[in-house]
Short mmCIF file of C-alpha atoms in Angstrom, two decimals:
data_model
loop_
_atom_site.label_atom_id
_atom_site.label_comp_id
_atom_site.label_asym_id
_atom_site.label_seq_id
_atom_site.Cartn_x
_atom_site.Cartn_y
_atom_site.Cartn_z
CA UNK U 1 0.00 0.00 0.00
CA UNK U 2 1.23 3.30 -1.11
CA UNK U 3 0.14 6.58 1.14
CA UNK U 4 1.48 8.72 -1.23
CA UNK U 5 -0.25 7.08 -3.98
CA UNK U 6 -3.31 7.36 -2.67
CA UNK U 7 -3.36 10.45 -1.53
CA UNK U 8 -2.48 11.30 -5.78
CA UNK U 9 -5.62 9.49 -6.16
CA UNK U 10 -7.49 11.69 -4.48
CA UNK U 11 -6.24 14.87 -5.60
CA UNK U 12 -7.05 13.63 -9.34
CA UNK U 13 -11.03 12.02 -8.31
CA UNK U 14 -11.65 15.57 -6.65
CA UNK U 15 -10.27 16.85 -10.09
CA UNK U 16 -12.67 14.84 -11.78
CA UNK U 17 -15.46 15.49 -10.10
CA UNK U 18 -15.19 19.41 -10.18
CA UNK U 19 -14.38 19.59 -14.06
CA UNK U 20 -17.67 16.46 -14.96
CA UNK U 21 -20.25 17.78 -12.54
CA UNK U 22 -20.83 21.38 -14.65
CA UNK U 23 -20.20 19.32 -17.94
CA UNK U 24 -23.03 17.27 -16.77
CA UNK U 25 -25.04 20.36 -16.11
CA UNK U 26 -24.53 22.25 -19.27
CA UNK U 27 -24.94 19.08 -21.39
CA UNK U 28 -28.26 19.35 -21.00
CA UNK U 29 -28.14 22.72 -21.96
CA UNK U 30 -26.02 22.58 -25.19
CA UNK U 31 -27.54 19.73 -27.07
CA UNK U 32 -29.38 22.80 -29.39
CA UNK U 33 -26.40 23.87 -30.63
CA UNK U 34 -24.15 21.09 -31.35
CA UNK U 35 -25.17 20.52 -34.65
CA UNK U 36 -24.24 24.17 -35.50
CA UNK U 37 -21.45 24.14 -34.21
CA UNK U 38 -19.83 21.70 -35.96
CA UNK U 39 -20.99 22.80 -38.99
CA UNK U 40 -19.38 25.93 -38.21
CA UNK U 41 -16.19 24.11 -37.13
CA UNK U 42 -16.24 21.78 -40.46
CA UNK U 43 -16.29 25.63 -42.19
CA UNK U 44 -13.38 26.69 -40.51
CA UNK U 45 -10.81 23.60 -40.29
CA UNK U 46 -11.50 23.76 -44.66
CA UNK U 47 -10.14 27.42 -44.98
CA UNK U 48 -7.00 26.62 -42.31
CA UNK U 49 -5.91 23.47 -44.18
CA UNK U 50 -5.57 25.58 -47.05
CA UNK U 51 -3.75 28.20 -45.74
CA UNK U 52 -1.24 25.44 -43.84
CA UNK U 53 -1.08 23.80 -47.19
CA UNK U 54 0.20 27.41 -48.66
CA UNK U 55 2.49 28.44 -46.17
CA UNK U 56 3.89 24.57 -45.98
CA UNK U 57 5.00 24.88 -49.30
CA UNK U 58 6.45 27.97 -48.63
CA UNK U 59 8.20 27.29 -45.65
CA UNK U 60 9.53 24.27 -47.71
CA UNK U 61 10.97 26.54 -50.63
CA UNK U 62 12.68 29.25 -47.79
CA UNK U 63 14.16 26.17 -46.55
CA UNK U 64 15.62 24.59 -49.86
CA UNK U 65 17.26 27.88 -50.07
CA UNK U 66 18.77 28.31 -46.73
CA UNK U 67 20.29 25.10 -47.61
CA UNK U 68 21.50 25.63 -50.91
CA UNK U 69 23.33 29.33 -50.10
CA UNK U 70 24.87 27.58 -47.11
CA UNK U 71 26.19 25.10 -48.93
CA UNK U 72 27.61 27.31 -51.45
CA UNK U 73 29.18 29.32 -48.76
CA UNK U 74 30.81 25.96 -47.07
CA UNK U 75 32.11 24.76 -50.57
CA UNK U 76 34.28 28.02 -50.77
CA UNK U 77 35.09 28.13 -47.39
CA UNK U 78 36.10 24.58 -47.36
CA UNK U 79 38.12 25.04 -50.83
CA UNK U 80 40.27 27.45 -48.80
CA UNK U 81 41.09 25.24 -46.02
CA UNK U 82 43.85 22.97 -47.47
CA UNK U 83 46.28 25.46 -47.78
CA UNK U 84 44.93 27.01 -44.44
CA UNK U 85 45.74 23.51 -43.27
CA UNK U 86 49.09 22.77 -44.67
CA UNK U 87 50.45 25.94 -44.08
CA UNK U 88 49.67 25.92 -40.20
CA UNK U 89 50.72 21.86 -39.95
CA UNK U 90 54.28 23.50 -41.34
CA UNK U 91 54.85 25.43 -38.39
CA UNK U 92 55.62 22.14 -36.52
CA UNK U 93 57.91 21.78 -38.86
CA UNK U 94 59.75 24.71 -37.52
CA UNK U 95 62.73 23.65 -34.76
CA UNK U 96 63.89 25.68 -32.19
CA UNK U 97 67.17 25.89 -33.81
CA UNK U 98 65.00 27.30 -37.10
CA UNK U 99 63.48 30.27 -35.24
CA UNK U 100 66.86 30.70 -33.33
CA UNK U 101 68.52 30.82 -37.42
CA UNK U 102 66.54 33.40 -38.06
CA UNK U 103 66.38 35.53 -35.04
CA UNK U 104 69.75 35.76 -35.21
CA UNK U 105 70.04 38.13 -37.99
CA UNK U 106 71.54 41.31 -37.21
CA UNK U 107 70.66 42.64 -40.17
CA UNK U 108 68.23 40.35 -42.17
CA UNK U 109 68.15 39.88 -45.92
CA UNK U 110 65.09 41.57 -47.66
CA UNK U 111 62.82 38.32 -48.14
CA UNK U 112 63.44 37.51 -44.23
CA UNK U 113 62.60 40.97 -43.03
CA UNK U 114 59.64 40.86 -45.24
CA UNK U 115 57.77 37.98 -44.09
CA UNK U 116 58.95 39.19 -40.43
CA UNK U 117 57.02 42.14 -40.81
CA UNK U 118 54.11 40.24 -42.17
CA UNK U 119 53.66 38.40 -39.51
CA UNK U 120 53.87 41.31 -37.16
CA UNK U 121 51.48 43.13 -38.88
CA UNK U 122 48.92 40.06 -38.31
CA UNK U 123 50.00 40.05 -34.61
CA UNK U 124 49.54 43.45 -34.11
CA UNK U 125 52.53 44.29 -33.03
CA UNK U 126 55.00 47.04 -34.96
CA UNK U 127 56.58 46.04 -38.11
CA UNK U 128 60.66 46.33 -37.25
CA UNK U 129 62.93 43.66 -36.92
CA UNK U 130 63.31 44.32 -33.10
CA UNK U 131 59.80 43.71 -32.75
CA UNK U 132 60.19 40.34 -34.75
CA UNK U 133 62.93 39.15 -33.24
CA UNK U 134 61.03 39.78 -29.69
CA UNK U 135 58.48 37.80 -31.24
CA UNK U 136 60.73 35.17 -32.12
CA UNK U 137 62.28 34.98 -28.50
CA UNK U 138 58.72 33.85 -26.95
CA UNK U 139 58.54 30.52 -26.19
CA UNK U 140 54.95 30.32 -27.68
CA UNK U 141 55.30 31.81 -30.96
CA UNK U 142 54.46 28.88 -32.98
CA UNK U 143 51.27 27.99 -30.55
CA UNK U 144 50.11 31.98 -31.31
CA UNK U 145 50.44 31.39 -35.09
CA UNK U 146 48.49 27.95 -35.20
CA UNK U 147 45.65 29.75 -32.66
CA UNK U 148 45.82 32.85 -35.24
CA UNK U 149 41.51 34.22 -35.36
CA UNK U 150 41.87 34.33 -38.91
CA UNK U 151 38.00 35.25 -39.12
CA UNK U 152 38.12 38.36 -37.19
CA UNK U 153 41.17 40.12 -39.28
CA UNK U 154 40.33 43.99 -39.92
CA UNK U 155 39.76 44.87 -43.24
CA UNK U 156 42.83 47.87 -42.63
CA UNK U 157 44.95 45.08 -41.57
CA UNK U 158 44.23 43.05 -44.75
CA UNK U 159 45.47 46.03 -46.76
CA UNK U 160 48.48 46.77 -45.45
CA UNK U 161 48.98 43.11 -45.70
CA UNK U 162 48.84 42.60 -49.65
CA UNK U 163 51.91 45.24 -49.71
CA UNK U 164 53.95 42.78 -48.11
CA UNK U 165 52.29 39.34 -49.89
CA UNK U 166 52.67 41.11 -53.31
CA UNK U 167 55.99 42.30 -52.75
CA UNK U 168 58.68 40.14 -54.93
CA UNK U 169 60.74 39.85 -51.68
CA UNK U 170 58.21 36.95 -50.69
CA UNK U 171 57.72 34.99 -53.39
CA UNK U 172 58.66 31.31 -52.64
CA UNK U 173 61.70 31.58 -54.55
CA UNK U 174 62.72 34.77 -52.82
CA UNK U 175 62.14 33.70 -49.52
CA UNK U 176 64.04 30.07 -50.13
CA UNK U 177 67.12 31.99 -51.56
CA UNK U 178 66.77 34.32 -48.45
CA UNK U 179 66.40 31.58 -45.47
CA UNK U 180 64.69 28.18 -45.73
CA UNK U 181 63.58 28.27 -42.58
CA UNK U 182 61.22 30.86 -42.83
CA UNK U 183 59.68 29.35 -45.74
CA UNK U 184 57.05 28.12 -43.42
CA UNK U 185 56.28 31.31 -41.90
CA UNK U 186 55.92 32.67 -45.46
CA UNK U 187 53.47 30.10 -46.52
CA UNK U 188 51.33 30.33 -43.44
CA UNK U 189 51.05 34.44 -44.33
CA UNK U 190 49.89 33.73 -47.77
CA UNK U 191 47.31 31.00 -46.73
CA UNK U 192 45.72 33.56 -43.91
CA UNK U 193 45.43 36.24 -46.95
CA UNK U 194 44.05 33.60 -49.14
CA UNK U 195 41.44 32.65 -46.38
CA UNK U 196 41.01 35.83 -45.52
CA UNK U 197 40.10 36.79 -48.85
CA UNK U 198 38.09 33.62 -49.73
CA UNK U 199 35.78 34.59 -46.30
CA UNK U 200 35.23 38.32 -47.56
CA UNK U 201 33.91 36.78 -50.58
CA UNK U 202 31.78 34.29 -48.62
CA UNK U 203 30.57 36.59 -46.40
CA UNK U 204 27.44 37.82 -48.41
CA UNK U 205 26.58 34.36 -48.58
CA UNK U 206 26.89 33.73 -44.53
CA UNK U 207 25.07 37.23 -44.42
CA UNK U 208 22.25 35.77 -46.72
CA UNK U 209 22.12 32.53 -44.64
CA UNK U 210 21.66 34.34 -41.58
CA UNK U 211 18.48 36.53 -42.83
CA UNK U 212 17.28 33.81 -44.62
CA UNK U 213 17.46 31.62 -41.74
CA UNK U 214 15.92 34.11 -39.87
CA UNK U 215 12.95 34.76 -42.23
CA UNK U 216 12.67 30.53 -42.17
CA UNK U 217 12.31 30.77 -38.50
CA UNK U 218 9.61 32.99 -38.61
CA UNK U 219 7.82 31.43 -41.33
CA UNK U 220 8.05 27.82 -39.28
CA UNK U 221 7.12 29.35 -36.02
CA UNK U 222 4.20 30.63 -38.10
CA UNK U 223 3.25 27.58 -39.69
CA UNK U 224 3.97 25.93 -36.62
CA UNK U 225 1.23 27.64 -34.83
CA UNK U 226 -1.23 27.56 -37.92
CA UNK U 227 -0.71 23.50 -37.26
CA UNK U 228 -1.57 23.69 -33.80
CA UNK U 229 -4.73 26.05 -34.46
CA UNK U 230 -5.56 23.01 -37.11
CA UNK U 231 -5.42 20.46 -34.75
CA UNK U 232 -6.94 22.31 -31.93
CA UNK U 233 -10.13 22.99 -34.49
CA UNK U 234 -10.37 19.04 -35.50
CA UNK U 235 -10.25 18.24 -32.50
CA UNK U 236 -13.09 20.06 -31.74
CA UNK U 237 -15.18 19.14 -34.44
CA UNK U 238 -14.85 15.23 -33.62
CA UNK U 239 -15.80 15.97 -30.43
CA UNK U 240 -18.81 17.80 -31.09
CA UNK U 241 -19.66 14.56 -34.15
CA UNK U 242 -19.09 12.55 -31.06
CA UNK U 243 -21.38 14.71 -28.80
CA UNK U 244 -24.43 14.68 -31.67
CA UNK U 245 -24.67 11.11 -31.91
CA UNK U 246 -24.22 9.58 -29.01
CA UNK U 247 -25.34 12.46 -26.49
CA UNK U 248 -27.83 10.72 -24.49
CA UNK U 249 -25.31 7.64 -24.01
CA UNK U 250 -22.86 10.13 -22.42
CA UNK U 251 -24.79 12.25 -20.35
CA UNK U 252 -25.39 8.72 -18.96
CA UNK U 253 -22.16 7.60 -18.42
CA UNK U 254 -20.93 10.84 -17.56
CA UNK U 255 -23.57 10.83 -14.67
CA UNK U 256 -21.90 6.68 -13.68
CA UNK U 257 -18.40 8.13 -13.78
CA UNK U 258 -19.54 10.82 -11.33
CA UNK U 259 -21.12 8.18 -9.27
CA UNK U 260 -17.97 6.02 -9.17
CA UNK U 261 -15.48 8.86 -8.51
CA UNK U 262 -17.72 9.81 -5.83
CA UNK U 263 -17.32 6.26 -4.49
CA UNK U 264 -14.10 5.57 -4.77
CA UNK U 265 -13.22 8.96 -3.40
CA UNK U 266 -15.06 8.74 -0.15
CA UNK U 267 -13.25 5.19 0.66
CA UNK U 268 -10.12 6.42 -0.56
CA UNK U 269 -10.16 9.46 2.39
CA UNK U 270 -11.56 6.70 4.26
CA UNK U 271 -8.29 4.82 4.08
CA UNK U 272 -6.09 7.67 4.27
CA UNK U 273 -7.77 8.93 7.36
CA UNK U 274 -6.98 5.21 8.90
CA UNK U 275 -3.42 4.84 7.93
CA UNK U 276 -2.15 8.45 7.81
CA UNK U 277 -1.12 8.91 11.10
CA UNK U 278 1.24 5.05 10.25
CA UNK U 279 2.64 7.25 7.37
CA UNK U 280 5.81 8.67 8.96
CA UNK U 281 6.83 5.83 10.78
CA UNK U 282 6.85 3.77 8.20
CA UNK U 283 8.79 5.55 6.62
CA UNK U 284 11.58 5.48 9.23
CA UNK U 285 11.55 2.27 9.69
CA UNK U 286 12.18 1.57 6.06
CA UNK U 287 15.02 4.15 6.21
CA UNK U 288 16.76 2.71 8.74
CA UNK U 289 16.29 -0.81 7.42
CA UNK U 290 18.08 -0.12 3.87
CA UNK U 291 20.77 1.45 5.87
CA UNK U 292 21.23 -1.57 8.09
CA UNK U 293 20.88 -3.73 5.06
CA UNK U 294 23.50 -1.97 3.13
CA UNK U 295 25.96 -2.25 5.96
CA UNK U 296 25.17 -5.64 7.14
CA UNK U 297 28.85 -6.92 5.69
CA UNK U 298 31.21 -4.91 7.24
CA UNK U 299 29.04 -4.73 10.91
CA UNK U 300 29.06 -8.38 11.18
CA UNK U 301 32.42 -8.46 9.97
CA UNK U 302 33.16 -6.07 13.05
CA UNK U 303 30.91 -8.20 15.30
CA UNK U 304 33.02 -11.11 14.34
CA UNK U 305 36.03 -10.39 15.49
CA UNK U 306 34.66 -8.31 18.30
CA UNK U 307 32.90 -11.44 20.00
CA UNK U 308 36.06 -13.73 18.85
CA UNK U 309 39.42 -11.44 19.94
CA UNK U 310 38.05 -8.47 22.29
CA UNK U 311 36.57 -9.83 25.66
CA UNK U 312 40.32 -9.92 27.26
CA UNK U 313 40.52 -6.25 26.64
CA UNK U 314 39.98 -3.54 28.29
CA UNK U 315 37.35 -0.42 26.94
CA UNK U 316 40.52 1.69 25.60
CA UNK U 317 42.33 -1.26 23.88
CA UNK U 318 38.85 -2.23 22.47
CA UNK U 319 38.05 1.09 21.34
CA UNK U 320 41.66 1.25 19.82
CA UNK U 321 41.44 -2.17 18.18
CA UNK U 322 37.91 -1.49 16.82
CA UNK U 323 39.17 2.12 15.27
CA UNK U 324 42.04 0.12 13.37
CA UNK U 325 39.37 -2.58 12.10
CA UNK U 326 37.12 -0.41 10.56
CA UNK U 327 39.97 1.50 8.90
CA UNK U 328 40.73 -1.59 7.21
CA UNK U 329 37.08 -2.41 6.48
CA UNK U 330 36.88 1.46 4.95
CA UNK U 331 40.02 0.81 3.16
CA UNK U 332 38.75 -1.87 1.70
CA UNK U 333 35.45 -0.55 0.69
CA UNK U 334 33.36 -2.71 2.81
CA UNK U 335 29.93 -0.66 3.43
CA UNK U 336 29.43 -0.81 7.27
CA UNK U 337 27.58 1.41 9.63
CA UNK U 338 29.00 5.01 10.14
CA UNK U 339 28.26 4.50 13.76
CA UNK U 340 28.70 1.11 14.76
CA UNK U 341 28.22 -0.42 17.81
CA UNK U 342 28.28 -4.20 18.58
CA UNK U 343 25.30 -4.17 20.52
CA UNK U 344 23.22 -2.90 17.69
CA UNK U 345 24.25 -6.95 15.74
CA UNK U 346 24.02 -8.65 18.92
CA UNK U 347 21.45 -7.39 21.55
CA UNK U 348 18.56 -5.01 20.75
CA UNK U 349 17.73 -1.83 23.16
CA UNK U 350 14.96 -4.21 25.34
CA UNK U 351 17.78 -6.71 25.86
CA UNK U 352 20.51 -3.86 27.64
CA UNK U 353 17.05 -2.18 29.44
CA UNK U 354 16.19 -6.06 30.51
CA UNK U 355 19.70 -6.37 31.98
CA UNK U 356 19.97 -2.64 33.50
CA UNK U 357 16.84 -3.43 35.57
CA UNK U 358 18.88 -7.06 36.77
CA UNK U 359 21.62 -4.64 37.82
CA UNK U 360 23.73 -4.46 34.94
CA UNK U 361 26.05 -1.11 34.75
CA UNK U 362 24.68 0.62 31.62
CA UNK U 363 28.12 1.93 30.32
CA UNK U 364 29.48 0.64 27.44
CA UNK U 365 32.14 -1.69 28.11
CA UNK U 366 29.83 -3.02 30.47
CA UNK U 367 27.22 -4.07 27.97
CA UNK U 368 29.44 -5.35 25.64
CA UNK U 369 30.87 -8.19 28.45
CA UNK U 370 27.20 -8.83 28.79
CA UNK U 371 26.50 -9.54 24.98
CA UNK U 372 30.16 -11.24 24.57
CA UNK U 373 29.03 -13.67 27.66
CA UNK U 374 26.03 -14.30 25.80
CA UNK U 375 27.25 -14.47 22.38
CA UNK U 376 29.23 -16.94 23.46
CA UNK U 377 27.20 -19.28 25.65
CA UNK U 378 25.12 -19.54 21.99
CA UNK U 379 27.70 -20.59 19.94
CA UNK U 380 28.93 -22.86 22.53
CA UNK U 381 25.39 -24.72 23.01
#
């Protein structure tokens, strides 16, 4: 039996009976009208499936669309990435001793100082050798070009860029003759114009994804609720059908459901009045049950060797011995009792009352000589 359950059960009968009992009542009072109504409701569920129908195939055409530019934009964008790619896997490439080569240059040969400047410009930082070279020096340099927002470059920046990229002093053949090692650095500049350049001309595209995405979103949310306006009419027309021919039968059974709920409710209370006040201890006593139950293990495993090794002791060594124990029990992940006592396994609170009122001290060490005397009077028997 389920308190709780019932006491659902009830909530939901009294729900029933306060939403059938004015049904029942205006039943009576509606049968008239039905059959307008649903001729009414016939009239308008006709003109909304068109106008679903219309703005369905609408909403269908926004959305080819949406896809189509958006996949046009990804194609370019995605034709870009190789060299992207490639050119940023190169900076691995790049050994300490390479970045050291070309830091090293007192005075740097054109194609070196050119790329150098490049990628200062990108890093915002001022376009001089000393400004490269501290670039150079930092131990993440590499990690800053490979994390490079390549999608948020200003437009000025990508101007004063194509000076350098178009400038014959980085050309691959330029910058090879100049110093291999910054080959990579030159490629990776070149592949962030590219991208950059490829994204400017994919932007109109993103820019026409997003307001066409946006105008899809509105046209769905309005077909959306168009649909729900549909269903919510139908539904009302095949209930009022189902009201015109078979009204009498329901006012009938309407009236028997009332009846029953009214039944069923009264000995429901009836039964909750009688077992309410059992309600909380119950459910303490099946508390402290699953606790017991998931620490039965370790507590008898305490118990044990409680009963077999700890009567010679004294309270302090068996206190000691028993805080060791269950350090080994925790260690080993045994579930036992947080607050364990050996009396709780082997005697019960009537047993140590029973024994207090033969004259028993009621302290603790005490009580356990009394349960380890007869603990083991059992198990010798």
């Amino acid at each position: 039996f389920q308190l709780g359950s019932t006491e659902t059960k009830v909530t939901g009968l009294r729900a029933v009976l306060t939403a059938k009992r004015p049904v029942l009542e205006q039943r009576a009072k509606d049968s008239a009208k039905l059959l307008l109504e649903v001729r009414h409701e016939t009239e308008e569920t006709e003109r909304v499936e068109v106008t679903v129908a219309k703005e369905a195939a609408v909403v269908e055409a926004k959305a080819q669309e949406v896809h189509r530019v958006r996949m046009e934009a990804q194609q370019q964008l995605s034709a870009a990435m190789p060299r992207l790619d490639a050119a940023i896997d190169a900076l691995d490439s790049l050994s300490k001793s390479d970045i050291s080569e070309i830091a090293s240059f007192a005075a740097p040969p054109p194609g070196v100082r050119t790329v150098m400047e490049a990628v200062c410009l990108l890093l915002g930082e001022p376009t001089s050798w000393e400004s490269a070279r501290r670039l150079l020096g930092q131990p993440g340099f590499i990690k800053t070009l490979r994390n490079y927002p390549r999608d948020d470059i200003p437009p000025v920046t990508l101007r004063k860029l194509s000076r350098y990229t178009s400038d014959e002093g980085m050309s691959h053949d330029a910058v090879r003759r100049a110093n291999a090692a910054t080959m990579s650095l030159a490629s990776w500049v070149h592949a962030i114009e590219n991208y950059s350049k490829v994204a400017s001309d994919v932007r109109p595209l993103q820019e026409r994804v997003s307001e066409l995405s946006t105008q899809l979103d509105a046209a769905n949310s309005a077909l959306e609720a168009k649909r729900r306006d549909l269903d919510t009419i139908r539904g009302e027309v095949a209930r009022l059908v189902e009201k015109c021919e078979a009204d009498a039968a329901a006012k009938v059974e309407l009236e028997r459901e009332i009846t029953v709920a009214a039944e069923r409710l009264t000995r429901a209370q009836q039964i909750i009045d009688g077992v309410s006040s059992e309600g909380e201890r119950w459910a303490s006593e099946v508390a402290s049950m699953r606790e017991r139950q998931d620490a039965v293990l370790g507590d008898s495993l305490l118990a044990c060797g409680m009963l077999a090794y700890l009567a010679p002791f004294d309270g302090a060594w068996r206190a000691r011995l028993l805080r060791e124990w269950a350090g080994v029990v925790d260690a080993n992940r045994v579930p036992r009792s947080s607050s364990f006592s050996v009396d709780a396994v082997f005697s019960s609170p009537s047993q140590v009352r029973q024994w207090e009122l033969q004259g028993l001290p009621v302290d603790e060490v005490s009580v356990q000589n009394a349960i380890f005397t007869t603990a083991s009077q059992v198990r010798q028997w």
